Every structure is written in C-alpha cells, then in structure tokens.
Amino acid sequence: MSSYQTRTDFQLISPVPRLSHIIIEEVTPSVDGGRYPAKRIAGEPCVVEADIFRDGHQVLRAAVKWRRKRDEVFDEAPMAPFDNDRWRGEFIPTDNTRYVFTIEAWTDLFASWLADFTKKVNAARPVASDILEGIALVEKMFSSAKGADRESLERLLARLRKTSDGPTALASISEAEISAVTERVGERFGLTRFEPNLELVVDREKARYGTWYEMFVRSQGREPGKPGTFHDAERRLPELRDLGFDVVYLAPIHPIGHTNRKGPGNSLN
C-alpha cells in the first residue's frame, strides 16, 4: 500500500464499558467470595450485609433481591445503612431448596434534591428555582405512578405550584406519606447490581443438629443365617428413634450379579 492510499480495513474497537458511581462489595453471607454457597435454615431470616457507597453526597438506596434458583422473578426487600458505609437487609427463605440472591443500589434523585433543599430553607436562602426543580422531579414520578401513589403526588404538585415559599413547600414535601411514596415510585437512577449472584443452600432445621444412623438392611435379620429385609429394618425404626437418632440412611444397595457369583458362606460354587 502506497503512502497515498487510505487504509480502510481498520479494526473496530469496542466501547469502554460505563463505570458506575456506586460500589457494592464485601457482601455476606458468602463463602470464599461466592465460590461456594452459604447455608441457612428454612423459615429463619437470612441477614444480608454489604459495603455500599458512591462518590459525591447524593442519597443512596439499596435492596436485597432473592429467588429460588429454579424461579425467574426476584423478590425484594429494602436495605438500610447501620454503620458507616455498611448496609443491612434480610429475607426469609421458606423452602428446603437452593436460592440465589444479590444486591441492587441506586441514587435517589428526589431525596438528594430534598436534602439540599432543606439546607437552603434552613439557611433562609432563596429557593424559588429549587422548588421548580422539585416540581419537575415530582412530575416525572407522577407520570409513572398508579393508584393511591398517583393521587398523593397529584396533591403535592398542586400545593407546590401555588407557592414559592421555602418553609411552606418543605412542610408539604416532608410529610411521612410523601416520603414513602417518593421512595417507592422514584427513579432508580444509576442502578447497579452486585454480580455474580450468590447462592444459598436452605436446609431443614434438623440439618443443624440431626443425628444420623447408618443401617445395613442385610444385617437386620431376626433369624440366624437369614439376611434381613426392608420389613426387618422398618421394625427397628421405633428403637432408633428412642435412642435419639433423627435420620436413618441406608448403605448403598446393589443387585446381585451373575458373573463370578458366590454361594452361601462365600463359597465359589
């Protein structure tokens, strides 16, 4: 190719993946960083913790999501911060099966705006433009809200559009009902999920302390020289229960073959 020719067989370069502002790490329960499943008991709370943080001073939200491994849809429970950047949530696995769980975190744009708005109101700063910004955020939530949540946001919008006074607007926004609605229907901006999913083996309660008895069925015979049967083994179950055993398991049982078959007393004929 001469110096006057243009090279057209260039290689397309994959775009650099977008980096999230939110970090989720040190998730528990996990074994060896998720290489092996953790274990819990069916019907008992599984407490999930993680370090969750981001740059800036925006307000974070987080939730633990879980499902049975064979299912497709996740259930969800909120997480809350309790120590520095450490967050905690929990769910109750009800079935004796294998579960998967993960954590999602996002920025709450409305709560972040409200935190700054509250500071300005308390400092007696002009807030007319801030109220307009808040109205825009509420309108966006209103467009996707339904039922009672939609009605609550509609009433809030009506009050905010009638005032430019900071304390009046703040009083309307700070109602407990409004806080619950905005947290429920607000946009999950910058949603980040912890990957990969972590696994959880959920056992019955007796897996925690159960005592096992290994039984050889052939040894349960009641007549000399006659091997035991399943009925003979069944008769021993009350005795084993009274001795304190919780689980009986049988040694492997294989059919008797024909090649090089032995007779009574291991005789070769």
PDB file of C-alpha atoms in Angstrom:
ATOM      1  CA  MET A   1       0.000   0.000   0.000  1.00  0.00           C
ATOM      2  CA  SER A   2       1.476   3.328  -1.076  1.00  0.00           C
ATOM      3  CA  SER A   3       1.738   6.328   1.187  1.00  0.00           C
ATOM      4  CA  TYR A   4      -1.081   7.961  -0.841  1.00  0.00           C
ATOM      5  CA  GLN A   5      -3.608   5.202  -0.149  1.00  0.00           C
ATOM      6  CA  THR A   6      -6.031   5.252   2.749  1.00  0.00           C
ATOM      7  CA  ARG A   7      -6.256   2.196   4.982  1.00  0.00           C
ATOM      8  CA  THR A   8      -9.892   1.075   5.253  1.00  0.00           C
ATOM      9  CA  ASP A   9      -9.548  -2.343   6.914  1.00  0.00           C
ATOM     10  CA  PHE A  10      -9.279  -0.824  10.376  1.00  0.00           C
ATOM     11  CA  GLN A  11     -10.376  -2.806  13.413  1.00  0.00           C
ATOM     12  CA  LEU A  12     -13.477  -1.683  15.266  1.00  0.00           C
ATOM     13  CA  ILE A  13     -12.773  -1.063  18.919  1.00  0.00           C
ATOM     14  CA  SER A  14     -15.420  -1.997  21.485  1.00  0.00           C
ATOM     15  CA  PRO A  15     -16.633   0.960  23.512  1.00  0.00           C
ATOM     16  CA  VAL A  16     -15.289   1.267  27.022  1.00  0.00           C
ATOM     17  CA  PRO A  17     -17.942  -0.015  29.464  1.00  0.00           C
ATOM     18  CA  ARG A  18     -19.607   2.680  31.549  1.00  0.00           C
ATOM     19  CA  LEU A  19     -18.289   2.707  35.086  1.00  0.00           C
ATOM     20  CA  SER A  20     -20.830   3.000  37.865  1.00  0.00           C
ATOM     21  CA  HIS A  21     -20.558   5.640  40.564  1.00  0.00           C
ATOM     22  CA  ILE A  22     -21.866   3.060  43.052  1.00  0.00           C
ATOM     23  CA  ILE A  23     -19.681   0.384  44.640  1.00  0.00           C
ATOM     24  CA  ILE A  24     -21.086  -2.787  46.248  1.00  0.00           C
ATOM     25  CA  GLU A  25     -18.576  -5.049  47.974  1.00  0.00           C
ATOM     26  CA  GLU A  26     -17.931  -7.325  50.974  1.00  0.00           C
ATOM     27  CA  VAL A  27     -21.332  -8.985  50.656  1.00  0.00           C
ATOM     28  CA  THR A  28     -22.316 -11.511  53.331  1.00  0.00           C
ATOM     29  CA  PRO A  29     -23.310 -14.290  53.665  1.00  0.00           C
ATOM     30  CA  SER A  30     -20.873 -15.745  51.143  1.00  0.00           C
ATOM     31  CA  VAL A  31     -18.209 -18.441  51.240  1.00  0.00           C
ATOM     32  CA  ASP A  32     -14.881 -17.791  49.536  1.00  0.00           C
ATOM     33  CA  GLY A  33     -16.270 -14.775  47.712  1.00  0.00           C
ATOM     34  CA  GLY A  34     -19.272 -16.713  46.418  1.00  0.00           C
ATOM     35  CA  ARG A  35     -17.330 -19.696  45.123  1.00  0.00           C
ATOM     36  CA  TYR A  36     -19.390 -21.939  47.397  1.00  0.00           C
ATOM     37  CA  PRO A  37     -22.974 -21.484  48.619  1.00  0.00           C
ATOM     38  CA  ALA A  38     -23.686 -20.286  52.130  1.00  0.00           C
ATOM     39  CA  LYS A  39     -26.159 -22.244  54.265  1.00  0.00           C
ATOM     40  CA  ARG A  40     -29.263 -21.216  56.168  1.00  0.00           C
ATOM     41  CA  ILE A  41     -32.319 -22.851  57.741  1.00  0.00           C
ATOM     42  CA  ALA A  42     -35.757 -22.705  56.130  1.00  0.00           C
ATOM     43  CA  GLY A  43     -38.107 -20.280  57.879  1.00  0.00           C
ATOM     44  CA  GLU A  44     -35.336 -18.277  59.560  1.00  0.00           C
ATOM     45  CA  PRO A  45     -34.232 -14.770  58.491  1.00  0.00           C
ATOM     46  CA  CYS A  46     -31.192 -14.567  56.231  1.00  0.00           C
ATOM     47  CA  VAL A  47     -29.436 -11.293  57.094  1.00  0.00           C
ATOM     48  CA  VAL A  48     -27.568  -9.793  54.133  1.00  0.00           C
ATOM     49  CA  GLU A  49     -24.924  -7.088  54.614  1.00  0.00           C
ATOM     50  CA  ALA A  50     -22.650  -5.187  52.238  1.00  0.00           C
ATOM     51  CA  ASP A  51     -20.447  -2.113  51.939  1.00  0.00           C
ATOM     52  CA  ILE A  52     -22.306   0.280  49.607  1.00  0.00           C
ATOM     53  CA  PHE A  53     -21.056   3.758  48.736  1.00  0.00           C
ATOM     54  CA  ARG A  54     -20.562   6.245  45.912  1.00  0.00           C
ATOM     55  CA  ASP A  55     -18.735   9.465  45.184  1.00  0.00           C
ATOM     56  CA  GLY A  56     -20.468  12.740  45.986  1.00  0.00           C
ATOM     57  CA  HIS A  57     -23.140  13.416  48.581  1.00  0.00           C
ATOM     58  CA  GLN A  58     -26.184  12.027  46.777  1.00  0.00           C
ATOM     59  CA  VAL A  59     -28.617   9.836  48.697  1.00  0.00           C
ATOM     60  CA  LEU A  60     -28.299   6.095  48.102  1.00  0.00           C
ATOM     61  CA  ARG A  61     -30.952   3.396  48.256  1.00  0.00           C
ATOM     62  CA  ALA A  62     -30.378  -0.352  48.224  1.00  0.00           C
ATOM     63  CA  ALA A  63     -32.351  -3.586  48.222  1.00  0.00           C
ATOM     64  CA  VAL A  64     -31.594  -7.273  48.592  1.00  0.00           C
ATOM     65  CA  LYS A  65     -33.176  -9.422  45.864  1.00  0.00           C
ATOM     66  CA  TRP A  66     -33.698 -13.163  46.132  1.00  0.00           C
ATOM     67  CA  ARG A  67     -35.474 -16.088  44.464  1.00  0.00           C
ATOM     68  CA  ARG A  68     -35.455 -19.845  44.403  1.00  0.00           C
ATOM     69  CA  LYS A  69     -32.877 -20.967  41.867  1.00  0.00           C
ATOM     70  CA  ARG A  70     -35.495 -22.609  39.663  1.00  0.00           C
ATOM     71  CA  ASP A  71     -37.602 -19.433  39.552  1.00  0.00           C
ATOM     72  CA  GLU A  72     -37.085 -16.452  37.270  1.00  0.00           C
ATOM     73  CA  VAL A  73     -38.561 -13.491  39.177  1.00  0.00           C
ATOM     74  CA  PHE A  74     -36.794 -11.944  42.166  1.00  0.00           C
ATOM     75  CA  ASP A  75     -38.484 -10.819  45.370  1.00  0.00           C
ATOM     76  CA  GLU A  76     -37.096  -7.691  47.021  1.00  0.00           C
ATOM     77  CA  ALA A  77     -36.600  -6.255  50.499  1.00  0.00           C
ATOM     78  CA  PRO A  78     -35.130  -2.834  51.384  1.00  0.00           C
ATOM     79  CA  MET A  79     -31.698  -2.416  52.937  1.00  0.00           C
ATOM     80  CA  ALA A  80     -30.708   0.347  55.353  1.00  0.00           C
ATOM     81  CA  PRO A  81     -27.319   1.757  56.445  1.00  0.00           C
ATOM     82  CA  PHE A  82     -26.334   0.970  60.021  1.00  0.00           C
ATOM     83  CA  ASP A  83     -22.584   1.568  60.365  1.00  0.00           C
ATOM     84  CA  ASN A  84     -20.554   3.947  58.188  1.00  0.00           C
ATOM     85  CA  ASP A  85     -20.964   2.523  54.644  1.00  0.00           C
ATOM     86  CA  ARG A  86     -22.314  -0.821  55.874  1.00  0.00           C
ATOM     87  CA  TRP A  87     -25.877  -1.707  54.827  1.00  0.00           C
ATOM     88  CA  ARG A  88     -28.172  -4.462  56.062  1.00  0.00           C
ATOM     89  CA  GLY A  89     -31.342  -6.171  54.865  1.00  0.00           C
ATOM     90  CA  GLU A  90     -32.945  -9.566  55.289  1.00  0.00           C
ATOM     91  CA  PHE A  91     -35.317 -12.073  53.750  1.00  0.00           C
ATOM     92  CA  ILE A  92     -36.824 -15.364  54.877  1.00  0.00           C
ATOM     93  CA  PRO A  93     -36.199 -18.412  52.648  1.00  0.00           C
ATOM     94  CA  THR A  94     -39.194 -20.647  53.221  1.00  0.00           C
ATOM     95  CA  ASP A  95     -38.351 -23.764  51.199  1.00  0.00           C
ATOM     96  CA  ASN A  96     -35.832 -26.562  51.614  1.00  0.00           C
ATOM     97  CA  THR A  97     -34.069 -25.835  48.324  1.00  0.00           C
ATOM     98  CA  ARG A  98     -31.338 -23.710  46.757  1.00  0.00           C
ATOM     99  CA  TYR A  99     -31.746 -19.931  46.478  1.00  0.00           C
ATOM    100  CA  VAL A 100     -29.833 -17.166  44.716  1.00  0.00           C
ATOM    101  CA  PHE A 101     -29.607 -13.588  45.940  1.00  0.00           C
ATOM    102  CA  THR A 102     -27.931 -10.319  45.067  1.00  0.00           C
ATOM    103  CA  ILE A 103     -27.984  -6.608  45.926  1.00  0.00           C
ATOM    104  CA  GLU A 104     -29.070  -3.605  43.897  1.00  0.00           C
ATOM    105  CA  ALA A 105     -28.228   0.008  44.733  1.00  0.00           C
ATOM    106  CA  TRP A 106     -29.174   3.285  43.086  1.00  0.00           C
ATOM    107  CA  THR A 107     -29.189   7.046  43.557  1.00  0.00           C
ATOM    108  CA  ASP A 108     -32.392   8.620  44.848  1.00  0.00           C
ATOM    109  CA  LEU A 109     -32.584  11.860  42.859  1.00  0.00           C
ATOM    110  CA  PHE A 110     -35.576  13.245  44.739  1.00  0.00           C
ATOM    111  CA  ALA A 111     -34.123  12.539  48.193  1.00  0.00           C
ATOM    112  CA  SER A 112     -30.816  14.089  47.083  1.00  0.00           C
ATOM    113  CA  TRP A 113     -32.659  17.205  45.918  1.00  0.00           C
ATOM    114  CA  LEU A 114     -34.675  17.322  49.151  1.00  0.00           C
ATOM    115  CA  ALA A 115     -31.544  17.146  51.313  1.00  0.00           C
ATOM    116  CA  ASP A 116     -30.049  20.183  49.549  1.00  0.00           C
ATOM    117  CA  PHE A 117     -33.402  21.985  49.514  1.00  0.00           C
ATOM    118  CA  THR A 118     -33.798  21.512  53.278  1.00  0.00           C
ATOM    119  CA  LYS A 119     -30.381  23.042  53.932  1.00  0.00           C
ATOM    120  CA  LYS A 120     -31.213  26.087  51.820  1.00  0.00           C
ATOM    121  CA  VAL A 121     -34.565  26.585  53.528  1.00  0.00           C
ATOM    122  CA  ASN A 122     -32.982  26.332  56.984  1.00  0.00           C
ATOM    123  CA  ALA A 123     -30.359  28.867  55.915  1.00  0.00           C
ATOM    124  CA  ALA A 124     -33.087  31.237  54.625  1.00  0.00           C
ATOM    125  CA  ARG A 125     -31.695  31.163  51.094  1.00  0.00           C
ATOM    126  CA  PRO A 126     -33.817  31.999  48.007  1.00  0.00           C
ATOM    127  CA  VAL A 127     -35.380  28.714  46.826  1.00  0.00           C
ATOM    128  CA  ALA A 128     -37.832  29.628  44.059  1.00  0.00           C
ATOM    129  CA  SER A 129     -35.743  27.897  41.369  1.00  0.00           C
ATOM    130  CA  ASP A 130     -35.198  24.911  43.665  1.00  0.00           C
ATOM    131  CA  ILE A 131     -38.957  24.486  44.046  1.00  0.00           C
ATOM    132  CA  LEU A 132     -39.288  24.393  40.255  1.00  0.00           C
ATOM    133  CA  GLU A 133     -36.629  21.679  40.154  1.00  0.00           C
ATOM    134  CA  GLY A 134     -38.529  19.713  42.776  1.00  0.00           C
ATOM    135  CA  ILE A 135     -41.764  20.084  40.799  1.00  0.00           C
ATOM    136  CA  ALA A 136     -40.035  18.636  37.719  1.00  0.00           C
ATOM    137  CA  LEU A 137     -38.881  15.612  39.724  1.00  0.00           C
ATOM    138  CA  VAL A 138     -42.363  15.041  41.173  1.00  0.00           C
ATOM    139  CA  GLU A 139     -43.940  15.360  37.719  1.00  0.00           C
ATOM    140  CA  LYS A 140     -41.651  12.628  36.421  1.00  0.00           C
ATOM    141  CA  MET A 141     -42.680  10.313  39.256  1.00  0.00           C
ATOM    142  CA  PHE A 142     -46.345  11.242  38.764  1.00  0.00           C
ATOM    143  CA  SER A 143     -46.212  10.119  35.126  1.00  0.00           C
ATOM    144  CA  SER A 144     -45.408   6.538  36.134  1.00  0.00           C
ATOM    145  CA  ALA A 145     -47.238   6.293  39.486  1.00  0.00           C
ATOM    146  CA  LYS A 146     -50.559   4.479  39.887  1.00  0.00           C
ATOM    147  CA  GLY A 147     -53.444   4.322  42.308  1.00  0.00           C
ATOM    148  CA  ALA A 148     -53.055   5.967  45.705  1.00  0.00           C
ATOM    149  CA  ASP A 149     -49.439   6.920  44.984  1.00  0.00           C
ATOM    150  CA  ARG A 150     -50.521   8.899  41.941  1.00  0.00           C
ATOM    151  CA  GLU A 151     -53.200  10.704  43.942  1.00  0.00           C
ATOM    152  CA  SER A 152     -50.699  11.657  46.668  1.00  0.00           C
ATOM    153  CA  LEU A 153     -48.277  13.092  44.117  1.00  0.00           C
ATOM    154  CA  GLU A 154     -51.076  14.974  42.393  1.00  0.00           C
ATOM    155  CA  ARG A 155     -51.997  16.699  45.666  1.00  0.00           C
ATOM    156  CA  LEU A 156     -48.337  17.501  46.309  1.00  0.00           C
ATOM    157  CA  LEU A 157     -47.932  19.057  42.862  1.00  0.00           C
ATOM    158  CA  ALA A 158     -50.993  21.240  43.408  1.00  0.00           C
ATOM    159  CA  ARG A 159     -49.520  22.614  46.639  1.00  0.00           C
ATOM    160  CA  LEU A 160     -46.033  23.166  45.233  1.00  0.00           C
ATOM    161  CA  ARG A 161     -47.308  25.033  42.154  1.00  0.00           C
ATOM    162  CA  LYS A 162     -49.099  27.530  44.403  1.00  0.00           C
ATOM    163  CA  THR A 163     -46.102  28.600  46.465  1.00  0.00           C
ATOM    164  CA  SER A 164     -42.567  29.918  46.180  1.00  0.00           C
ATOM    165  CA  ASP A 165     -42.106  29.974  49.950  1.00  0.00           C
ATOM    166  CA  GLY A 166     -39.428  27.553  51.143  1.00  0.00           C
ATOM    167  CA  PRO A 167     -40.855  26.581  54.568  1.00  0.00           C
ATOM    168  CA  THR A 168     -44.326  26.040  53.104  1.00  0.00           C
ATOM    169  CA  ALA A 169     -43.008  23.820  50.331  1.00  0.00           C
ATOM    170  CA  LEU A 170     -40.761  21.922  52.726  1.00  0.00           C
ATOM    171  CA  ALA A 171     -43.669  21.205  55.078  1.00  0.00           C
ATOM    172  CA  SER A 172     -45.658  19.668  52.217  1.00  0.00           C
ATOM    173  CA  ILE A 173     -42.776  17.565  50.929  1.00  0.00           C
ATOM    174  CA  SER A 174     -41.674  16.329  54.370  1.00  0.00           C
ATOM    175  CA  GLU A 175     -44.922  14.547  55.195  1.00  0.00           C
ATOM    176  CA  ALA A 176     -44.385  10.857  56.023  1.00  0.00           C
ATOM    177  CA  GLU A 177     -46.858   9.786  53.327  1.00  0.00           C
ATOM    178  CA  ILE A 178     -44.966  11.718  50.645  1.00  0.00           C
ATOM    179  CA  SER A 179     -41.614  10.330  51.750  1.00  0.00           C
ATOM    180  CA  ALA A 180     -42.928   6.780  51.457  1.00  0.00           C
ATOM    181  CA  VAL A 181     -44.449   7.397  48.026  1.00  0.00           C
ATOM    182  CA  THR A 182     -41.360   9.057  46.530  1.00  0.00           C
ATOM    183  CA  GLU A 183     -39.131   6.266  47.791  1.00  0.00           C
ATOM    184  CA  ARG A 184     -41.482   3.677  46.327  1.00  0.00           C
ATOM    185  CA  VAL A 185     -42.012   5.147  42.852  1.00  0.00           C
ATOM    186  CA  GLY A 186     -38.902   7.264  42.368  1.00  0.00           C
ATOM    187  CA  GLU A 187     -36.499   6.601  39.501  1.00  0.00           C
ATOM    188  CA  ARG A 188     -33.705   4.148  40.274  1.00  0.00           C
ATOM    189  CA  PHE A 189     -31.033   6.320  38.774  1.00  0.00           C
ATOM    190  CA  GLY A 190     -27.676   4.667  38.062  1.00  0.00           C
ATOM    191  CA  LEU A 191     -28.953   1.250  39.133  1.00  0.00           C
ATOM    192  CA  THR A 192     -26.038  -1.049  39.993  1.00  0.00           C
ATOM    193  CA  ARG A 193     -26.281  -4.778  40.697  1.00  0.00           C
ATOM    194  CA  PHE A 194     -23.765  -6.929  42.524  1.00  0.00           C
ATOM    195  CA  GLU A 195     -22.533  -9.753  40.308  1.00  0.00           C
ATOM    196  CA  PRO A 196     -22.417 -12.687  40.163  1.00  0.00           C
ATOM    197  CA  ASN A 197     -25.491 -13.889  42.038  1.00  0.00           C
ATOM    198  CA  LEU A 198     -24.659 -15.579  45.321  1.00  0.00           C
ATOM    199  CA  GLU A 199     -26.117 -18.985  46.193  1.00  0.00           C
ATOM    200  CA  LEU A 200     -27.740 -20.165  49.399  1.00  0.00           C
ATOM    201  CA  VAL A 201     -28.452 -23.766  50.379  1.00  0.00           C
ATOM    202  CA  VAL A 202     -31.517 -23.804  52.620  1.00  0.00           C
ATOM    203  CA  ASP A 203     -31.876 -26.898  54.812  1.00  0.00           C
ATOM    204  CA  ARG A 204     -34.476 -28.128  57.246  1.00  0.00           C
ATOM    205  CA  GLU A 205     -33.911 -27.325  60.908  1.00  0.00           C
ATOM    206  CA  LYS A 206     -32.662 -30.833  61.746  1.00  0.00           C
ATOM    207  CA  ALA A 207     -29.722 -30.338  59.405  1.00  0.00           C
ATOM    208  CA  ARG A 208     -28.288 -28.102  62.135  1.00  0.00           C
ATOM    209  CA  TYR A 209     -28.177 -30.746  64.859  1.00  0.00           C
ATOM    210  CA  GLY A 210     -29.596 -34.035  63.491  1.00  0.00           C
ATOM    211  CA  THR A 211     -28.056 -37.391  64.481  1.00  0.00           C
ATOM    212  CA  TRP A 212     -27.723 -39.935  61.707  1.00  0.00           C
ATOM    213  CA  TYR A 213     -27.750 -43.737  61.897  1.00  0.00           C
ATOM    214  CA  GLU A 214     -26.317 -45.811  59.059  1.00  0.00           C
ATOM    215  CA  MET A 215     -28.199 -49.051  58.545  1.00  0.00           C
ATOM    216  CA  PHE A 216     -27.215 -52.196  56.637  1.00  0.00           C
ATOM    217  CA  VAL A 217     -30.513 -53.851  55.742  1.00  0.00           C
ATOM    218  CA  ARG A 218     -28.975 -57.320  55.384  1.00  0.00           C
ATOM    219  CA  SER A 219     -27.790 -57.106  58.996  1.00  0.00           C
ATOM    220  CA  GLN A 220     -31.280 -56.579  60.384  1.00  0.00           C
ATOM    221  CA  GLY A 221     -32.363 -60.233  60.051  1.00  0.00           C
ATOM    222  CA  ARG A 222     -34.153 -61.795  63.007  1.00  0.00           C
ATOM    223  CA  GLU A 223     -33.396 -65.422  62.146  1.00  0.00           C
ATOM    224  CA  PRO A 224     -29.832 -66.830  62.183  1.00  0.00           C
ATOM    225  CA  GLY A 225     -28.456 -67.366  58.681  1.00  0.00           C
ATOM    226  CA  LYS A 226     -31.264 -65.415  57.017  1.00  0.00           C
ATOM    227  CA  PRO A 227     -30.466 -61.902  55.687  1.00  0.00           C
ATOM    228  CA  GLY A 228     -32.651 -59.017  56.779  1.00  0.00           C
ATOM    229  CA  THR A 229     -35.365 -57.445  54.659  1.00  0.00           C
ATOM    230  CA  PHE A 230     -36.800 -53.961  54.441  1.00  0.00           C
ATOM    231  CA  HIS A 231     -39.594 -55.070  56.766  1.00  0.00           C
ATOM    232  CA  ASP A 232     -36.984 -56.166  59.327  1.00  0.00           C
ATOM    233  CA  ALA A 233     -35.294 -52.757  59.020  1.00  0.00           C
ATOM    234  CA  GLU A 234     -38.630 -50.979  59.413  1.00  0.00           C
ATOM    235  CA  ARG A 235     -39.284 -52.727  62.723  1.00  0.00           C
ATOM    236  CA  ARG A 236     -36.135 -51.141  64.179  1.00  0.00           C
ATOM    237  CA  LEU A 237     -37.212 -47.548  63.494  1.00  0.00           C
ATOM    238  CA  PRO A 238     -39.012 -47.006  66.851  1.00  0.00           C
ATOM    239  CA  GLU A 239     -35.936 -48.303  68.686  1.00  0.00           C
ATOM    240  CA  LEU A 240     -33.625 -45.962  66.786  1.00  0.00           C
ATOM    241  CA  ARG A 241     -35.970 -43.048  67.450  1.00  0.00           C
ATOM    242  CA  ASP A 242     -35.923 -43.785  71.184  1.00  0.00           C
ATOM    243  CA  LEU A 243     -32.117 -43.883  71.096  1.00  0.00           C
ATOM    244  CA  GLY A 244     -32.151 -40.263  69.873  1.00  0.00           C
ATOM    245  CA  PHE A 245     -31.462 -40.676  66.155  1.00  0.00           C
ATOM    246  CA  ASP A 246     -33.175 -38.230  63.781  1.00  0.00           C
ATOM    247  CA  VAL A 247     -32.175 -39.634  60.384  1.00  0.00           C
ATOM    248  CA  VAL A 248     -31.717 -43.197  59.107  1.00  0.00           C
ATOM    249  CA  TYR A 249     -29.816 -43.683  55.892  1.00  0.00           C
ATOM    250  CA  LEU A 250     -29.117 -46.920  54.085  1.00  0.00           C
ATOM    251  CA  ALA A 251     -25.793 -48.170  52.835  1.00  0.00           C
ATOM    252  CA  PRO A 252     -25.699 -48.497  49.012  1.00  0.00           C
ATOM    253  CA  ILE A 253     -27.814 -51.414  47.784  1.00  0.00           C
ATOM    254  CA  HIS A 254     -26.798 -53.144  44.561  1.00  0.00           C
ATOM    255  CA  PRO A 255     -28.379 -56.109  42.744  1.00  0.00           C
ATOM    256  CA  ILE A 256     -26.532 -59.412  42.948  1.00  0.00           C
ATOM    257  CA  GLY A 257     -24.673 -60.108  39.700  1.00  0.00           C
ATOM    258  CA  HIS A 258     -24.177 -63.375  37.852  1.00  0.00           C
ATOM    259  CA  THR A 259     -20.502 -63.351  36.820  1.00  0.00           C
ATOM    260  CA  ASN A 260     -18.265 -64.990  39.462  1.00  0.00           C
ATOM    261  CA  ARG A 261     -21.272 -65.247  41.729  1.00  0.00           C
ATOM    262  CA  LYS A 262     -20.601 -66.794  45.119  1.00  0.00           C
ATOM    263  CA  GLY A 263     -22.762 -69.203  47.084  1.00  0.00           C
ATOM    264  CA  PRO A 264     -23.611 -69.378  50.793  1.00  0.00           C
ATOM    265  CA  GLY A 265     -20.672 -68.560  53.051  1.00  0.00           C
ATOM    266  CA  ASN A 266     -18.803 -67.002  50.093  1.00  0.00           C
ATOM    267  CA  SER A 267     -18.316 -70.432  48.529  1.00  0.00           C
ATOM    268  CA  LEU A 268     -17.168 -70.347  44.918  1.00  0.00           C
ATOM    269  CA  ASN A 269     -19.754 -72.866  43.763  1.00  0.00           C
TER     270      ASN A 269
END
